[in-house]
PDB file of C-alpha atoms in Angstrom:
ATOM      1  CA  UNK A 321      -0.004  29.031   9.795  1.00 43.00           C
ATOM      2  CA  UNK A 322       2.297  25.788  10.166  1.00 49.00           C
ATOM      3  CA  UNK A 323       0.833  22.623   8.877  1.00 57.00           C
ATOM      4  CA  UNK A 324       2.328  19.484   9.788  1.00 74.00           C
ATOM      5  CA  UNK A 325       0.996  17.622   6.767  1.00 79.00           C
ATOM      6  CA  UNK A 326       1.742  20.144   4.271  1.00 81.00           C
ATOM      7  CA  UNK A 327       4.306  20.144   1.663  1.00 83.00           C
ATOM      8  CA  UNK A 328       4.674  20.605  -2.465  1.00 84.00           C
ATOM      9  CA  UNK A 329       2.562  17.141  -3.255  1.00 89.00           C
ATOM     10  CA  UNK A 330      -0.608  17.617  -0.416  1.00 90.00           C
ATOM     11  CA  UNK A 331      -0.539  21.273  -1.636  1.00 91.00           C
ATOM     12  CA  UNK A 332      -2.678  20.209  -4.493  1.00 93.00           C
ATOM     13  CA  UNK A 333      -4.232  17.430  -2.582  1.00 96.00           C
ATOM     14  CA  UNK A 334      -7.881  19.173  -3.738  1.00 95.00           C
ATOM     15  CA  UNK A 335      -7.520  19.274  -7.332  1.00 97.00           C
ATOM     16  CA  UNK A 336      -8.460  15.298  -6.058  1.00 97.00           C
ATOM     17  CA  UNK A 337     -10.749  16.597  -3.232  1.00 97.00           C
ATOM     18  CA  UNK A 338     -13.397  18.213  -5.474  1.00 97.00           C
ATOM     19  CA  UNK A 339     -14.490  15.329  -7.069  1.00 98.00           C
ATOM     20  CA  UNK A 340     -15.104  13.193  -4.359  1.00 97.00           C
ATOM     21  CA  UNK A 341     -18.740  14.157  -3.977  1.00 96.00           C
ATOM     22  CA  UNK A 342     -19.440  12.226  -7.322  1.00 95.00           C
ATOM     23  CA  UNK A 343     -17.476   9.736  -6.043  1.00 98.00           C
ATOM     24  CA  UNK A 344     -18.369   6.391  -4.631  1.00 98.00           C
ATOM     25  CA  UNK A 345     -15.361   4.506  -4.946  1.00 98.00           C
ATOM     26  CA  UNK A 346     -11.754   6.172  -4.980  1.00 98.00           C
ATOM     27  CA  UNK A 347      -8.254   4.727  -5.662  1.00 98.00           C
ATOM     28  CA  UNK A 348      -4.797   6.459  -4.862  1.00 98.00           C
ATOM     29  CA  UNK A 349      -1.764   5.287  -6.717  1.00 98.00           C
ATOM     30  CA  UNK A 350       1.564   5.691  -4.361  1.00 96.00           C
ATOM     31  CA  UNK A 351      -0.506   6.896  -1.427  1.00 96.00           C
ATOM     32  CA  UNK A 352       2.490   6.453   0.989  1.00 94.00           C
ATOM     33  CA  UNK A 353       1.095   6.550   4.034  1.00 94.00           C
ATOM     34  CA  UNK A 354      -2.291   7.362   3.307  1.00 96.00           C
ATOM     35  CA  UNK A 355      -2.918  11.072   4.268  1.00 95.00           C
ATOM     36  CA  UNK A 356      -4.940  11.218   0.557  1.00 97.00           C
ATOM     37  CA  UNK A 357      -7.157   8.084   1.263  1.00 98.00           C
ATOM     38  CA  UNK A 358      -8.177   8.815   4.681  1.00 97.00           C
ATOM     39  CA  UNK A 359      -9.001  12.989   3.151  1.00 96.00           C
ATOM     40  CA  UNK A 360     -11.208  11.531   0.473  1.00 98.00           C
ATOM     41  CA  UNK A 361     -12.706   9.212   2.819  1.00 98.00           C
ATOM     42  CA  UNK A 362     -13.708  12.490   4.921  1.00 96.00           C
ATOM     43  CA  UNK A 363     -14.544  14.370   1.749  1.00 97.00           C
ATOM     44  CA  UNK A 364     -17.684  11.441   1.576  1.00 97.00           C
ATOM     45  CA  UNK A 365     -16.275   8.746  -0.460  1.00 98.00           C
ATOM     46  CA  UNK A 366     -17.373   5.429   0.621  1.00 98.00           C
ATOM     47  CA  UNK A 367     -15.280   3.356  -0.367  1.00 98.00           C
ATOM     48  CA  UNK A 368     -11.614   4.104  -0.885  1.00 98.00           C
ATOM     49  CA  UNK A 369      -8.208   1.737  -1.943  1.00 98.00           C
ATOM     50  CA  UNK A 370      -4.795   2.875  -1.573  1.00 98.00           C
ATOM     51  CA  UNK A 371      -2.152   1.182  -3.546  1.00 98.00           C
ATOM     52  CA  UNK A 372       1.578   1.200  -2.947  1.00 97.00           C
ATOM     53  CA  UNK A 373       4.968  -0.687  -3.772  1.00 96.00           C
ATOM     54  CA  UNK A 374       6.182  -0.192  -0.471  1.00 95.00           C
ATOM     55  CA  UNK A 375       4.863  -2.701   2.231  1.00 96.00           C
ATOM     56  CA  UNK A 376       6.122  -0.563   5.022  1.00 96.00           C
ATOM     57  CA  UNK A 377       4.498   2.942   3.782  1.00 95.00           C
ATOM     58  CA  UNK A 378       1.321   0.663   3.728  1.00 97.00           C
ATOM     59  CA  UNK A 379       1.534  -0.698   6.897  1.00 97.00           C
ATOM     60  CA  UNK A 380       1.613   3.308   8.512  1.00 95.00           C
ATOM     61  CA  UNK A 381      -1.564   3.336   6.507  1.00 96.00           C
ATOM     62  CA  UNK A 382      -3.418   1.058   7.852  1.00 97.00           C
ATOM     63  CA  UNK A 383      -2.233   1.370  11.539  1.00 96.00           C
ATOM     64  CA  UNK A 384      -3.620   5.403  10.746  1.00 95.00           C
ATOM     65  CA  UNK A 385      -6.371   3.911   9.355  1.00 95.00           C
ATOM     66  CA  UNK A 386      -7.720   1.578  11.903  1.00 93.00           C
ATOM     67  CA  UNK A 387     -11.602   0.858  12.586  1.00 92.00           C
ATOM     68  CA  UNK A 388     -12.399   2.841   9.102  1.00 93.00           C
ATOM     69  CA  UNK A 389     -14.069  -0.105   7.034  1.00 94.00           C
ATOM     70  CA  UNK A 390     -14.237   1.745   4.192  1.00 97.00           C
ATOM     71  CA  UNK A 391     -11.076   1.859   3.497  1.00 98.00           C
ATOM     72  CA  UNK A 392      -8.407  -0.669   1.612  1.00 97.00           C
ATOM     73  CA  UNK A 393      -4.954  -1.195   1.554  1.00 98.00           C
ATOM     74  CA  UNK A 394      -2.985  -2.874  -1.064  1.00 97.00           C
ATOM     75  CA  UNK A 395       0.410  -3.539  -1.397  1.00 98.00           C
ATOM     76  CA  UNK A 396       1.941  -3.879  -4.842  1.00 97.00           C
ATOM     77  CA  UNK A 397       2.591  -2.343  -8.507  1.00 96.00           C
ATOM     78  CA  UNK A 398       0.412  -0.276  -9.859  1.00 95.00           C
ATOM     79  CA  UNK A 399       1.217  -1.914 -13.242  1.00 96.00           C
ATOM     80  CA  UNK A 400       0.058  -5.464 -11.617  1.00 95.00           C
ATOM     81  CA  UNK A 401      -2.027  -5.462  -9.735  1.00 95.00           C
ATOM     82  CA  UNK A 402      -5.974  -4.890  -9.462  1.00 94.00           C
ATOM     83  CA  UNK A 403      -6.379  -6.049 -13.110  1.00 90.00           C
ATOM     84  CA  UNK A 404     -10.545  -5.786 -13.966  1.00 91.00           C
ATOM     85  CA  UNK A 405     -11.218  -2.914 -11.117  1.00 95.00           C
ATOM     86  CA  UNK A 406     -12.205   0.341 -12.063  1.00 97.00           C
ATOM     87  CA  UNK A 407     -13.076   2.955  -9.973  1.00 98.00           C
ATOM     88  CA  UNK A 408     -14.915   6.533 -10.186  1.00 98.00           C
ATOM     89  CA  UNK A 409     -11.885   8.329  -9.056  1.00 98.00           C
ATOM     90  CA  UNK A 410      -8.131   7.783  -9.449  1.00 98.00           C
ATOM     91  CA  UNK A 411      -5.534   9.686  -8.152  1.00 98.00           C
ATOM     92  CA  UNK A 412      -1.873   9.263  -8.730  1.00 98.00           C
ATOM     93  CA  UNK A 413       0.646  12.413  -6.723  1.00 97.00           C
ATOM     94  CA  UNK A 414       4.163  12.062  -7.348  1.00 94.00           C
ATOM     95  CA  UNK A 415       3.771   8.732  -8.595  1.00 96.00           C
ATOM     96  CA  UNK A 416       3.717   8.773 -12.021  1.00 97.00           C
ATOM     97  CA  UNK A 417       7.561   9.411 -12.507  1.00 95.00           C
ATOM     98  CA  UNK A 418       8.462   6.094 -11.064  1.00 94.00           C
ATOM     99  CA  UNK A 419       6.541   4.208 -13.647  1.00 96.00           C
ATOM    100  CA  UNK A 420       7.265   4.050 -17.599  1.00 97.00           C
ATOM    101  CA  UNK A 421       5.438   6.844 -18.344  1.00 97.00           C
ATOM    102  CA  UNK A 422       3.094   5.507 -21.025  1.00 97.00           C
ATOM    103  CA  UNK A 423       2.543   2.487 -19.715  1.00 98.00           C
ATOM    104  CA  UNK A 424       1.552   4.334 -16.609  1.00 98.00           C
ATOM    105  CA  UNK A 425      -0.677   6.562 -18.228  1.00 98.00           C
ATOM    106  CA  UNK A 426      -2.593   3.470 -20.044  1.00 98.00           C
ATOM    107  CA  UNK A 427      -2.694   2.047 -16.318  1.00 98.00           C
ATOM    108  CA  UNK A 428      -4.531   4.997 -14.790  1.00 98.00           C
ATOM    109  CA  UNK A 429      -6.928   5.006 -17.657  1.00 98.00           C
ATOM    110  CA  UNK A 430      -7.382   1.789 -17.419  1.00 98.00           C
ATOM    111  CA  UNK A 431      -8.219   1.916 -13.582  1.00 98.00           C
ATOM    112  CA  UNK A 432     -10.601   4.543 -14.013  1.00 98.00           C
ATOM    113  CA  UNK A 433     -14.620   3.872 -14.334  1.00 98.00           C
ATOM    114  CA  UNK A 434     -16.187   4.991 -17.461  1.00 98.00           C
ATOM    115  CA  UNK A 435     -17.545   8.243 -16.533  1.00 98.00           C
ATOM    116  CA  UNK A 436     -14.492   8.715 -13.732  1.00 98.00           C
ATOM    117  CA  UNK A 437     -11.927  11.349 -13.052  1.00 98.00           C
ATOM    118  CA  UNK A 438      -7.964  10.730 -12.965  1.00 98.00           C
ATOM    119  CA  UNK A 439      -6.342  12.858 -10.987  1.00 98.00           C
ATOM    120  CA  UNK A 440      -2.562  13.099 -11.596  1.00 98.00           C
ATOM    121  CA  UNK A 441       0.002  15.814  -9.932  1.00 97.00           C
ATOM    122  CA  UNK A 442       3.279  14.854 -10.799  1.00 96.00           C
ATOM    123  CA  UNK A 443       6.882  15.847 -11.471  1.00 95.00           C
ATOM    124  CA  UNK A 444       8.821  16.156 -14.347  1.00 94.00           C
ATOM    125  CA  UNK A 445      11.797  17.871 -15.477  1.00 91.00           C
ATOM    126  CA  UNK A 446      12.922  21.496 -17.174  1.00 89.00           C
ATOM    127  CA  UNK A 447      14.200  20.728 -20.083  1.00 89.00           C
ATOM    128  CA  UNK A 448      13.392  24.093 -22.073  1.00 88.00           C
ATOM    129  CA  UNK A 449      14.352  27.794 -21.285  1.00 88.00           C
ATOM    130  CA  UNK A 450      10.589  28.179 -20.414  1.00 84.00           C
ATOM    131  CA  UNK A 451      10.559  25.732 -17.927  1.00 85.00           C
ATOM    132  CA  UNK A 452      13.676  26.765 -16.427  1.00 83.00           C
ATOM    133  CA  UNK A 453      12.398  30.231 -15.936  1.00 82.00           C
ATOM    134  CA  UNK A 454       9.120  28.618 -14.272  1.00 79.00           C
ATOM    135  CA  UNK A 455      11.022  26.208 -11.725  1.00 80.00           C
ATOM    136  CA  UNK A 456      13.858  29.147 -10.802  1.00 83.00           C
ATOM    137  CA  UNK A 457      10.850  31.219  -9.965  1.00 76.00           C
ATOM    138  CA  UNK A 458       9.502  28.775  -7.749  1.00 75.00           C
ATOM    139  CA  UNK A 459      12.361  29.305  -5.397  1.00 71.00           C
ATOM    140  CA  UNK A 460      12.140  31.827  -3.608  1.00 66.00           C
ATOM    141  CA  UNK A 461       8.006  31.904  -2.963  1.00 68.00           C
ATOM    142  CA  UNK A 462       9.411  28.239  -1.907  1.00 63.00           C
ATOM    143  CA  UNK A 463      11.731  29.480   0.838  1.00 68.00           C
ATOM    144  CA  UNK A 464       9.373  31.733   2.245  1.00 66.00           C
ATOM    145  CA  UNK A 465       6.581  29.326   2.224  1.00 64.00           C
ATOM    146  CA  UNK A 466       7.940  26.209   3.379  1.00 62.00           C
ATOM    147  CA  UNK A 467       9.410  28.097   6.683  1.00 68.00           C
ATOM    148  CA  UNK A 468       5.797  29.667   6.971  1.00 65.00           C
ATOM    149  CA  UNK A 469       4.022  26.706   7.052  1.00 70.00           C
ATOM    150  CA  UNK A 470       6.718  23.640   7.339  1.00 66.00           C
ATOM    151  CA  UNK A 471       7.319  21.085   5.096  1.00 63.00           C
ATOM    152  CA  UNK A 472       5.966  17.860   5.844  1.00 50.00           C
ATOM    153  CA  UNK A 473       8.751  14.768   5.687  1.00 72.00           C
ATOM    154  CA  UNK A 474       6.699  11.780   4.361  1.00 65.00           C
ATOM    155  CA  UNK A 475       9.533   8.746   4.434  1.00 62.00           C
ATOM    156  CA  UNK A 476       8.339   7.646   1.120  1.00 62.00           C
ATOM    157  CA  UNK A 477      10.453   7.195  -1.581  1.00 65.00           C
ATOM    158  CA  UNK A 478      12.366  10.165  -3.924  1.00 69.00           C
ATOM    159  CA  UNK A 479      13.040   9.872  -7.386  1.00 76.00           C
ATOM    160  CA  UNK A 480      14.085  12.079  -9.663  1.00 79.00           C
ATOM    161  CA  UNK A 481      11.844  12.538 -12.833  1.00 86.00           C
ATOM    162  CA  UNK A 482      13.273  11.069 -16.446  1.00 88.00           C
ATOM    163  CA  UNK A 483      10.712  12.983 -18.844  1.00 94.00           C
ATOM    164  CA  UNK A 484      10.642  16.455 -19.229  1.00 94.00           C
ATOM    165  CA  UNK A 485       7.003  18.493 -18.970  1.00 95.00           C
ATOM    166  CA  UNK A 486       6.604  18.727 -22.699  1.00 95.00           C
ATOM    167  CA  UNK A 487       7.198  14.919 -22.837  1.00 96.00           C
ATOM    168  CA  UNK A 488       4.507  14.315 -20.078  1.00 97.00           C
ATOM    169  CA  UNK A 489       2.093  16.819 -21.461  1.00 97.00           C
ATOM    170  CA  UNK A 490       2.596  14.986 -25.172  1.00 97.00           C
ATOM    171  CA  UNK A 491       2.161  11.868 -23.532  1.00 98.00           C
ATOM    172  CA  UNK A 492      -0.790  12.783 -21.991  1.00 98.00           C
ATOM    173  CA  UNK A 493      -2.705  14.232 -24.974  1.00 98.00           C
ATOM    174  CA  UNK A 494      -2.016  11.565 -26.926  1.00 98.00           C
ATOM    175  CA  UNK A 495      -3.400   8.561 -24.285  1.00 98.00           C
ATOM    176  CA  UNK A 496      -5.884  10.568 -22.704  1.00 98.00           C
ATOM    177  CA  UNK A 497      -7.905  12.313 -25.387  1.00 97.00           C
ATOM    178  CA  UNK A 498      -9.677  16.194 -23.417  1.00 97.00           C
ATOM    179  CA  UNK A 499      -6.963  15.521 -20.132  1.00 98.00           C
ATOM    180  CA  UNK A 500      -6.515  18.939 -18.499  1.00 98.00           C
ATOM    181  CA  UNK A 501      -2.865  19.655 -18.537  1.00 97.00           C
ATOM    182  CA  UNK A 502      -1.555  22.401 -16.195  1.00 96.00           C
ATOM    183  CA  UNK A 503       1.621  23.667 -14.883  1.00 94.00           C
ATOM    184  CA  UNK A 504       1.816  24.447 -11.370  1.00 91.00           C
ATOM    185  CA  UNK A 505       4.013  25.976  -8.558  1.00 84.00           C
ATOM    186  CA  UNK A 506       6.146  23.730  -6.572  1.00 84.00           C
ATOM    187  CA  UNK A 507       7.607  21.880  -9.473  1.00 88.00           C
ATOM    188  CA  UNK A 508       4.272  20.024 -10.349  1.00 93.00           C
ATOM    189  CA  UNK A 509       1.805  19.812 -13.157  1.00 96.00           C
ATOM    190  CA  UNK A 510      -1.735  18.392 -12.895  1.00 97.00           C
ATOM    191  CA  UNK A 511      -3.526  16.011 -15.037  1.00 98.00           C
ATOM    192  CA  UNK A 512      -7.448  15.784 -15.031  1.00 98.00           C
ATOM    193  CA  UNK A 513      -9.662  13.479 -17.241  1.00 98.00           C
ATOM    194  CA  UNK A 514     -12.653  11.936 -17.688  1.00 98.00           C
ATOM    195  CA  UNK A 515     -13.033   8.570 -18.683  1.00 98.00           C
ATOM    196  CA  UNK A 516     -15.265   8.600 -21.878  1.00 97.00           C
ATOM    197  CA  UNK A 517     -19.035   6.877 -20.328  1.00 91.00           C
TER     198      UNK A 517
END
């Protein structure tokens, strides 16, 4: 079945989607042009903030997201801006790659409540035999499944990835004592942590 919002990143749009019942307040890092706010807004959360860099990926997101006063737009860098707010969820998809990545990771911790979840699917690059066997195995269940369901074009911005998964998944560990690491399909891992309460 074609989607047209589907592609590698909203794929794993609900490792972020199951813990929106817990959640009362919700920020997305990068959300682009939304699709993730205005899902956990439907998924229950009250209140929800999006936060991009790019002022015309925001303004798509609040023209889609018109008459919903529950959610928040903000335009600006992740690293700048918001200082003192802390919410019960924070999610961060293909994001985390523009940013230095441990400042980055200190920044999502930071944003998140005591007691919250941090959500982060990112991308990062093969850098050992391992993870070149993982991402050449993603192509072809890619080619079959992108012309199944269609691949969603989002506008935002593309950036390669500078740290390799190992250097991501170190990173991690170290700043975010328990995270969750996984590696995923698609090119992606996954991040998931609670904030100590």
């Amino acid at each position: 079945m074609r989607d047209d919002r589907w592609n590698h990143n909203t794929h794993y749009h609900p490792l972020a989607l199951r813990h929106a019942p817990q959640a009362r307040t919700a920020l997305d890092v990068g959300c682009g042009e939304g699709l993730l706010v205005r899902r956990l807004r439907s998924a229950g959360v009250p209140r929800v903030t999006g936060l991009d860099v790019d002022a015309v990926q925001v303004e798509l997101a609040r023209a889609a997201s018109v008459g919903d006063g529950g959610v928040t737009f903000v335009v600006g860098d992740a690293l700048e801006v918001l200082d003192g707010d802390a919410f019960d969820l924070v999610t961060c998809y293909a994001t985390l790659h523009h940013l230095p990545l441990e400042d980055g990771l200190r920044r999502l911790a930071a944003l998140t409540a005591p007691g919250g979840r941090l959500v982060v699917v990112g991308l990062a690059g093969a850098r050992t035999p391992a993870d070149v066997a993982l991402s050449a195995a993603a192509v072809p269940v890619a080619a079959v499944v992108d012309r199944a369901r269609g691949v969603w074009e989002h506008g935002a911005a593309v950036t390669d990835a500078r740290e390799g998964y190992g250097e991501v998944r170190d990173a991690a560990h170290r700043i975010l004592p328990g995270v969750r690491w996984r590696r995923h399909l698609y090119w992606r891992y996954s991040l998931t942590w609670q904030a100590p309460a």
